[in-house]
Amino acid sequence: MAFPIVRHRRLRQNAAIRGLVRETVLTVDDFIQPIFITYGSGVKNEISSMPGVFHFSLDTLEEELKEIVELGISAVLLFGIPSEKDSVGTSGFDENGIVQEATRVIKSLYPDLLVVADTCLCEFTDHGHCGMVHTFERDGHVHGDVLNDESLELLTRTAVSQARAGADIIAPSNMMDGFVYAIRKGLDEAGFSHVPIMSYSVKYASAFYGPFREAADSAPQFGDRKTYQMDPANIREALREAESDVQEGADMLMVKPALAFMDVIRVLRDQFDLPLVAYNVSGEYSMVKAAAQQGWINERAIVTEMLLGMKRAGADIIITYFAKDMARWLREQRN
């Protein structure tokens, strides 16, 4: 028998054959597009560290939604920037808060567009942490402890107010212990037992969040989030976090960030049978955009490869700021 015995290249020799045997395929149904909503009138301001991503006021939101719907994207993830902040994030659970108002606007314009509400307090607290904080001074510096159990009540109130406004999915991102159970209980008691929870189950204390902190005006005013977000060195801990959320009633699990944590996505995919979400975060987006603007990379090829990698690792759903771009590229590819 002639050498080589096996010729793998036979199935790579042209585009048609490669298409027939392709194992992983991206579709527009895979993506959720994040949107940043703020107060004001006529606001559509590009976020400097995230080219192509904008702050929208409620009156400029329709144009963005129209584009999203026409591209076939079925879901958006809402982040709100309030007009006022306080120590407990009151505007986060205000029935007329910015996320609640935006949800009502979206559902009035496009009832079938899924609204995923990020459920956290960091955008609404004056200290920038994801829950209630006990602060104290030591050696001339402000320190603080994030209060876990006291925060759960406020997070639950936030989730219920978002569901009442019309949110289709609640996505709690705060990483407090017991947050899924508390929110599930609160939603059920308020008559929203049908509303699923997309839990930020495995959320690392990551340097990849930098541009988002500008976009959401949510940088901590002291300390960091390492006492509640996970150490990037740990993977067994990720399994424990995800297992807790499954037991507490989560409907979907998430890994955030995605790019440096594909091994974590794979492990969760192998261990749990719930839908799995990967969050392609702001730093991952901005690095690609910056390199593309310099002409150093082919943006379309890089983004396609990156998102394929996340899906191949096991993600069913990808939250990405590239959602609109990818939807356009997929449409062009079909045509």
Short mmCIF file of C-alpha atoms in Angstrom, two decimals:
data_model
loop_
_atom_site.label_atom_id
_atom_site.label_comp_id
_atom_site.label_asym_id
_atom_site.label_seq_id
_atom_site.Cartn_x
_atom_site.Cartn_y
_atom_site.Cartn_z
CA MET A 1 0.00 0.00 0.00
CA ALA A 2 1.36 3.41 -0.96
CA PHE A 3 2.49 5.83 1.74
CA PRO A 4 0.79 7.79 3.27
CA ILE A 5 -1.96 5.28 4.08
CA VAL A 6 -4.52 7.91 5.19
CA ARG A 7 -4.93 11.11 3.16
CA HIS A 8 -6.76 13.63 5.35
CA ARG A 9 -6.43 16.31 2.69
CA ARG A 10 -9.03 14.59 0.51
CA LEU A 11 -11.74 16.24 2.64
CA ARG A 12 -10.14 19.68 2.38
CA GLN A 13 -9.55 20.03 -1.33
CA ASN A 14 -12.32 22.52 -2.11
CA ALA A 15 -14.85 24.76 -0.38
CA ALA A 16 -17.83 22.51 -1.13
CA ILE A 17 -16.25 19.45 0.50
CA ARG A 18 -15.05 21.52 3.46
CA GLY A 19 -18.60 22.79 3.90
CA LEU A 20 -20.06 19.29 3.84
CA VAL A 21 -17.79 18.01 6.62
CA ARG A 22 -17.71 21.16 8.76
CA GLU A 23 -18.33 20.21 12.38
CA THR A 24 -19.11 23.59 13.96
CA VAL A 25 -21.29 26.25 12.36
CA LEU A 26 -22.16 29.76 13.53
CA THR A 27 -25.68 31.04 12.96
CA VAL A 28 -27.35 34.33 13.83
CA ASP A 29 -29.45 32.45 16.41
CA ASP A 30 -26.28 31.96 18.49
CA PHE A 31 -25.85 35.64 19.37
CA ILE A 32 -27.06 38.14 21.96
CA GLN A 33 -26.28 41.82 21.34
CA PRO A 34 -25.50 43.96 24.43
CA ILE A 35 -26.94 47.49 24.54
CA PHE A 36 -26.03 50.38 26.86
CA ILE A 37 -28.94 52.68 27.76
CA THR A 38 -28.62 56.08 29.38
CA TYR A 39 -30.80 59.05 30.26
CA GLY A 40 -31.03 62.19 28.16
CA SER A 41 -32.35 63.10 24.74
CA GLY A 42 -30.83 62.50 21.33
CA VAL A 43 -27.93 60.55 22.82
CA LYS A 44 -25.94 58.22 20.59
CA ASN A 45 -22.39 58.52 21.85
CA GLU A 46 -19.65 56.13 20.81
CA ILE A 47 -17.76 54.57 23.70
CA SER A 48 -14.13 55.59 23.16
CA SER A 49 -12.59 52.26 24.16
CA MET A 50 -15.19 50.21 22.24
CA PRO A 51 -15.37 51.46 18.63
CA GLY A 52 -18.79 50.77 17.11
CA VAL A 53 -20.53 50.46 20.48
CA PHE A 54 -22.70 53.34 21.71
CA HIS A 55 -24.62 54.77 24.62
CA PHE A 56 -28.25 55.25 23.56
CA SER A 57 -30.97 57.34 25.14
CA LEU A 58 -34.49 55.98 25.00
CA ASP A 59 -35.46 58.19 22.06
CA THR A 60 -32.55 56.99 19.87
CA LEU A 61 -33.00 53.33 20.69
CA GLU A 62 -35.48 52.52 17.92
CA GLU A 63 -32.97 52.86 15.09
CA GLU A 64 -30.58 50.44 16.81
CA LEU A 65 -33.37 47.95 17.52
CA LYS A 66 -34.56 48.10 13.91
CA GLU A 67 -31.08 47.19 12.69
CA ILE A 68 -30.77 44.35 15.20
CA VAL A 69 -34.13 42.87 14.24
CA GLU A 70 -33.51 43.22 10.49
CA LEU A 71 -30.22 41.32 10.91
CA GLY A 72 -32.13 38.45 12.50
CA ILE A 73 -30.64 38.77 16.00
CA SER A 74 -33.25 37.50 18.44
CA ALA A 75 -32.05 38.84 21.80
CA VAL A 76 -30.45 41.87 23.45
CA LEU A 77 -28.75 42.22 26.83
CA LEU A 78 -29.51 45.49 28.60
CA PHE A 79 -27.15 47.57 30.73
CA GLY A 80 -28.35 50.84 32.20
CA ILE A 81 -26.48 53.99 33.22
CA PRO A 82 -28.64 55.84 35.76
CA SER A 83 -28.90 59.58 36.34
CA GLU A 84 -28.24 59.16 40.06
CA LYS A 85 -26.37 56.64 42.21
CA ASP A 86 -26.43 55.85 45.91
CA SER A 87 -24.91 53.36 48.31
CA VAL A 88 -27.54 50.64 47.73
CA GLY A 89 -28.22 51.10 44.01
CA THR A 90 -31.81 52.25 44.42
CA SER A 91 -32.24 53.11 40.73
CA GLY A 92 -31.46 49.49 39.86
CA PHE A 93 -34.72 48.27 41.39
CA ASP A 94 -36.78 51.41 40.75
CA GLU A 95 -39.89 50.50 38.77
CA ASN A 96 -39.08 53.48 36.53
CA GLY A 97 -35.35 52.83 36.37
CA ILE A 98 -33.48 53.10 33.11
CA VAL A 99 -33.39 49.34 32.41
CA GLN A 100 -37.07 49.00 33.24
CA GLU A 101 -37.99 51.93 30.99
CA ALA A 102 -35.84 50.61 28.16
CA THR A 103 -37.45 47.19 28.48
CA ARG A 104 -40.91 48.67 28.11
CA VAL A 105 -39.79 50.66 25.07
CA ILE A 106 -38.29 47.58 23.42
CA LYS A 107 -41.32 45.38 24.08
CA SER A 108 -43.65 48.08 22.73
CA LEU A 109 -41.66 48.37 19.49
CA TYR A 110 -40.56 44.75 18.98
CA PRO A 111 -42.56 42.38 21.21
CA ASP A 112 -40.78 39.30 19.86
CA LEU A 113 -37.26 40.60 20.52
CA LEU A 114 -36.01 38.88 23.67
CA VAL A 115 -34.90 41.23 26.44
CA VAL A 116 -32.23 39.84 28.75
CA ALA A 117 -31.82 42.06 31.82
CA ASP A 118 -28.44 42.17 33.52
CA THR A 119 -29.21 41.94 37.24
CA CYS A 120 -26.47 43.60 39.21
CA LEU A 121 -25.99 46.76 41.28
CA CYS A 122 -22.52 47.90 40.18
CA GLU A 123 -23.86 50.38 37.60
CA PHE A 124 -26.22 51.88 40.20
CA THR A 125 -24.09 52.12 43.35
CA ASP A 126 -21.91 55.12 44.09
CA HIS A 127 -19.12 52.79 45.25
CA GLY A 128 -19.24 50.62 42.09
CA HIS A 129 -19.52 47.26 43.84
CA CYS A 130 -22.12 44.61 43.02
CA GLY A 131 -23.90 44.67 46.38
CA MET A 132 -24.26 46.50 49.67
CA VAL A 133 -20.97 47.53 51.25
CA HIS A 134 -19.83 48.13 54.81
CA THR A 135 -17.09 50.76 54.58
CA PHE A 136 -14.42 51.73 57.09
CA GLU A 137 -11.12 53.60 57.18
CA ARG A 138 -7.79 52.00 57.98
CA ASP A 139 -4.37 53.59 57.68
CA GLY A 140 -5.92 56.60 55.99
CA HIS A 141 -7.55 54.53 53.24
CA VAL A 142 -11.18 53.57 52.64
CA HIS A 143 -11.85 49.85 52.81
CA GLY A 144 -15.06 47.92 52.43
CA ASP A 145 -16.68 44.54 52.79
CA VAL A 146 -19.36 43.51 50.32
CA LEU A 147 -22.26 42.17 52.37
CA ASN A 148 -23.51 38.96 50.81
CA ASP A 149 -26.84 38.15 52.44
CA GLU A 150 -27.95 41.77 52.77
CA SER A 151 -27.31 42.24 49.03
CA LEU A 152 -29.54 39.33 48.03
CA GLU A 153 -32.72 41.17 48.98
CA LEU A 154 -31.82 44.15 46.77
CA LEU A 155 -30.81 41.91 43.87
CA THR A 156 -34.09 40.05 44.15
CA ARG A 157 -36.02 43.32 44.11
CA THR A 158 -34.07 44.32 41.00
CA ALA A 159 -34.88 41.05 39.23
CA VAL A 160 -38.58 41.25 40.06
CA SER A 161 -38.81 44.86 38.85
CA GLN A 162 -37.11 43.88 35.59
CA ALA A 163 -39.50 40.98 35.06
CA ARG A 164 -42.46 43.22 35.86
CA ALA A 165 -41.25 45.66 33.19
CA GLY A 166 -41.30 42.85 30.62
CA ALA A 167 -37.83 41.29 30.66
CA ASP A 168 -37.93 37.81 29.13
CA ILE A 169 -34.77 36.52 30.86
CA ILE A 170 -33.11 37.57 34.10
CA ALA A 171 -29.30 37.43 33.98
CA PRO A 172 -27.80 37.94 37.45
CA SER A 173 -24.11 38.83 37.28
CA ASN A 174 -23.33 39.77 40.88
CA MET A 175 -21.61 36.55 42.09
CA MET A 176 -23.09 36.70 45.59
CA ASP A 177 -23.45 33.29 47.24
CA GLY A 178 -27.02 32.03 46.92
CA PHE A 179 -28.08 34.63 44.36
CA VAL A 180 -29.83 32.17 42.04
CA TYR A 181 -31.93 30.69 44.85
CA ALA A 182 -32.89 34.13 46.20
CA ILE A 183 -33.86 35.47 42.77
CA ARG A 184 -35.72 32.30 41.78
CA LYS A 185 -37.72 32.42 44.99
CA GLY A 186 -38.46 36.11 44.53
CA LEU A 187 -39.55 35.71 40.92
CA ASP A 188 -41.79 32.76 41.75
CA GLU A 189 -43.46 34.55 44.66
CA ALA A 190 -44.07 37.61 42.46
CA GLY A 191 -45.81 35.52 39.79
CA PHE A 192 -42.88 35.19 37.38
CA SER A 193 -42.20 31.48 37.66
CA HIS A 194 -42.10 31.36 33.84
CA VAL A 195 -39.14 33.76 33.60
CA PRO A 196 -35.84 31.88 33.19
CA ILE A 197 -32.57 32.75 34.92
CA MET A 198 -29.40 32.98 32.81
CA SER A 199 -26.86 32.81 35.61
CA TYR A 200 -23.39 34.34 35.39
CA SER A 201 -22.29 31.14 37.10
CA VAL A 202 -18.56 31.37 36.44
CA LYS A 203 -17.49 34.99 36.38
CA TYR A 204 -13.80 35.61 36.82
CA ALA A 205 -12.14 38.70 38.30
CA SER A 206 -10.70 39.55 34.91
CA ALA A 207 -8.58 42.30 33.37
CA PHE A 208 -10.65 41.83 30.19
CA TYR A 209 -13.48 43.94 31.67
CA GLY A 210 -11.61 47.24 31.38
CA PRO A 211 -13.55 48.87 28.50
CA PHE A 212 -16.89 47.78 30.01
CA ARG A 213 -16.07 49.71 33.18
CA GLU A 214 -15.98 52.86 31.03
CA ALA A 215 -19.11 51.89 29.12
CA ALA A 216 -21.18 51.18 32.24
CA ASP A 217 -19.44 53.71 34.51
CA SER A 218 -19.07 50.89 37.03
CA ALA A 219 -15.46 50.85 38.18
CA PRO A 220 -15.13 50.18 41.94
CA GLN A 221 -14.30 53.31 43.89
CA PHE A 222 -12.12 51.33 46.28
CA GLY A 223 -10.65 47.87 46.39
CA ASP A 224 -11.55 45.31 43.74
CA ARG A 225 -14.04 42.49 43.14
CA LYS A 226 -11.78 39.59 43.97
CA THR A 227 -13.72 38.65 47.10
CA TYR A 228 -16.75 37.69 45.02
CA GLN A 229 -15.59 37.21 41.42
CA MET A 230 -13.46 34.12 40.79
CA ASP A 231 -9.69 33.70 40.69
CA PRO A 232 -8.70 33.16 37.00
CA ALA A 233 -6.36 30.37 38.14
CA ASN A 234 -9.22 28.10 39.27
CA ILE A 235 -11.27 25.59 37.31
CA ARG A 236 -12.45 23.11 39.97
CA GLU A 237 -14.03 26.06 41.74
CA ALA A 238 -15.92 26.82 38.52
CA LEU A 239 -17.55 23.40 38.73
CA ARG A 240 -18.62 24.06 42.31
CA GLU A 241 -20.08 27.45 41.35
CA ALA A 242 -21.99 25.99 38.42
CA GLU A 243 -23.26 23.04 40.44
CA SER A 244 -24.62 25.41 43.10
CA ASP A 245 -26.50 27.37 40.46
CA VAL A 246 -27.98 24.21 38.95
CA GLN A 247 -29.19 23.11 42.38
CA GLU A 248 -30.64 26.56 43.07
CA GLY A 249 -32.70 26.62 39.87
CA ALA A 250 -30.65 28.25 37.12
CA ASP A 251 -31.98 27.65 33.61
CA MET A 252 -28.77 28.60 31.78
CA LEU A 253 -25.14 28.76 32.86
CA MET A 254 -22.54 31.28 31.74
CA VAL A 255 -18.76 31.56 31.58
CA LYS A 256 -17.33 35.09 31.54
CA PRO A 257 -14.91 36.02 29.97
CA ALA A 258 -14.75 33.51 27.13
CA LEU A 259 -11.50 33.80 25.19
CA ALA A 260 -9.03 32.93 27.96
CA PHE A 261 -11.42 30.43 29.55
CA MET A 262 -12.38 28.02 26.76
CA ASP A 263 -11.16 25.13 28.89
CA VAL A 264 -13.74 26.15 31.50
CA ILE A 265 -16.48 26.26 28.85
CA ARG A 266 -15.49 22.73 27.77
CA VAL A 267 -15.51 21.38 31.33
CA LEU A 268 -18.94 22.85 32.07
CA ARG A 269 -20.26 21.51 28.77
CA ASP A 270 -19.09 18.02 29.72
CA GLN A 271 -20.50 18.19 33.26
CA PHE A 272 -23.89 19.89 32.85
CA ASP A 273 -26.72 19.59 30.34
CA LEU A 274 -28.17 23.09 30.70
CA PRO A 275 -27.75 25.62 27.87
CA LEU A 276 -24.30 27.19 28.16
CA VAL A 277 -23.53 30.85 27.45
CA ALA A 278 -20.13 32.36 26.66
CA TYR A 279 -19.65 36.11 27.15
CA ASN A 280 -17.21 37.54 24.60
CA VAL A 281 -16.38 40.54 26.77
CA SER A 282 -15.36 44.14 26.15
CA GLY A 283 -11.59 43.67 26.37
CA GLU A 284 -11.72 40.81 23.86
CA TYR A 285 -13.75 43.05 21.55
CA SER A 286 -11.56 46.13 21.94
CA MET A 287 -8.28 44.27 21.31
CA VAL A 288 -9.58 42.98 17.99
CA LYS A 289 -11.00 46.37 17.00
CA ALA A 290 -7.76 48.17 17.84
CA ALA A 291 -5.60 45.73 15.89
CA ALA A 292 -8.01 45.83 12.93
CA GLN A 293 -7.94 49.64 12.87
CA GLN A 294 -4.14 49.46 12.64
CA GLY A 295 -4.42 47.07 9.71
CA TRP A 296 -2.56 44.35 11.61
CA ILE A 297 -5.29 41.69 11.33
CA ASN A 298 -8.24 40.68 9.19
CA GLU A 299 -11.10 41.53 11.54
CA ARG A 300 -13.73 39.36 9.89
CA ALA A 301 -11.47 36.30 9.84
CA ILE A 302 -10.30 36.80 13.43
CA VAL A 303 -13.82 37.33 14.81
CA THR A 304 -15.19 34.32 12.95
CA GLU A 305 -12.39 32.12 14.23
CA MET A 306 -12.76 33.42 17.78
CA LEU A 307 -16.52 32.88 17.96
CA LEU A 308 -16.21 29.46 16.29
CA GLY A 309 -13.73 28.55 19.02
CA MET A 310 -16.21 29.49 21.73
CA LYS A 311 -18.95 27.45 20.12
CA ARG A 312 -16.62 24.51 19.47
CA ALA A 313 -15.62 24.59 23.13
CA GLY A 314 -19.26 23.99 24.00
CA ALA A 315 -21.13 27.30 24.09
CA ASP A 316 -24.72 27.21 22.86
CA ILE A 317 -25.15 30.99 23.09
CA ILE A 318 -22.59 33.78 22.68
CA ILE A 319 -23.03 37.28 24.09
CA THR A 320 -20.86 39.45 21.90
CA TYR A 321 -20.44 43.07 20.82
CA PHE A 322 -19.64 41.60 17.39
CA ALA A 323 -23.20 40.23 17.04
CA LYS A 324 -24.30 42.73 14.39
CA ASP A 325 -21.03 42.44 12.46
CA MET A 326 -21.18 38.66 12.53
CA ALA A 327 -24.82 38.65 11.43
CA ARG A 328 -23.91 40.78 8.41
CA TRP A 329 -20.96 38.57 7.50
CA LEU A 330 -23.08 35.42 7.74
CA ARG A 331 -25.69 37.02 5.48
CA GLU A 332 -23.04 37.96 2.93
CA GLN A 333 -21.66 34.43 3.09
CA ARG A 334 -25.10 32.98 2.31
CA ASN A 335 -25.60 35.36 -0.58
#
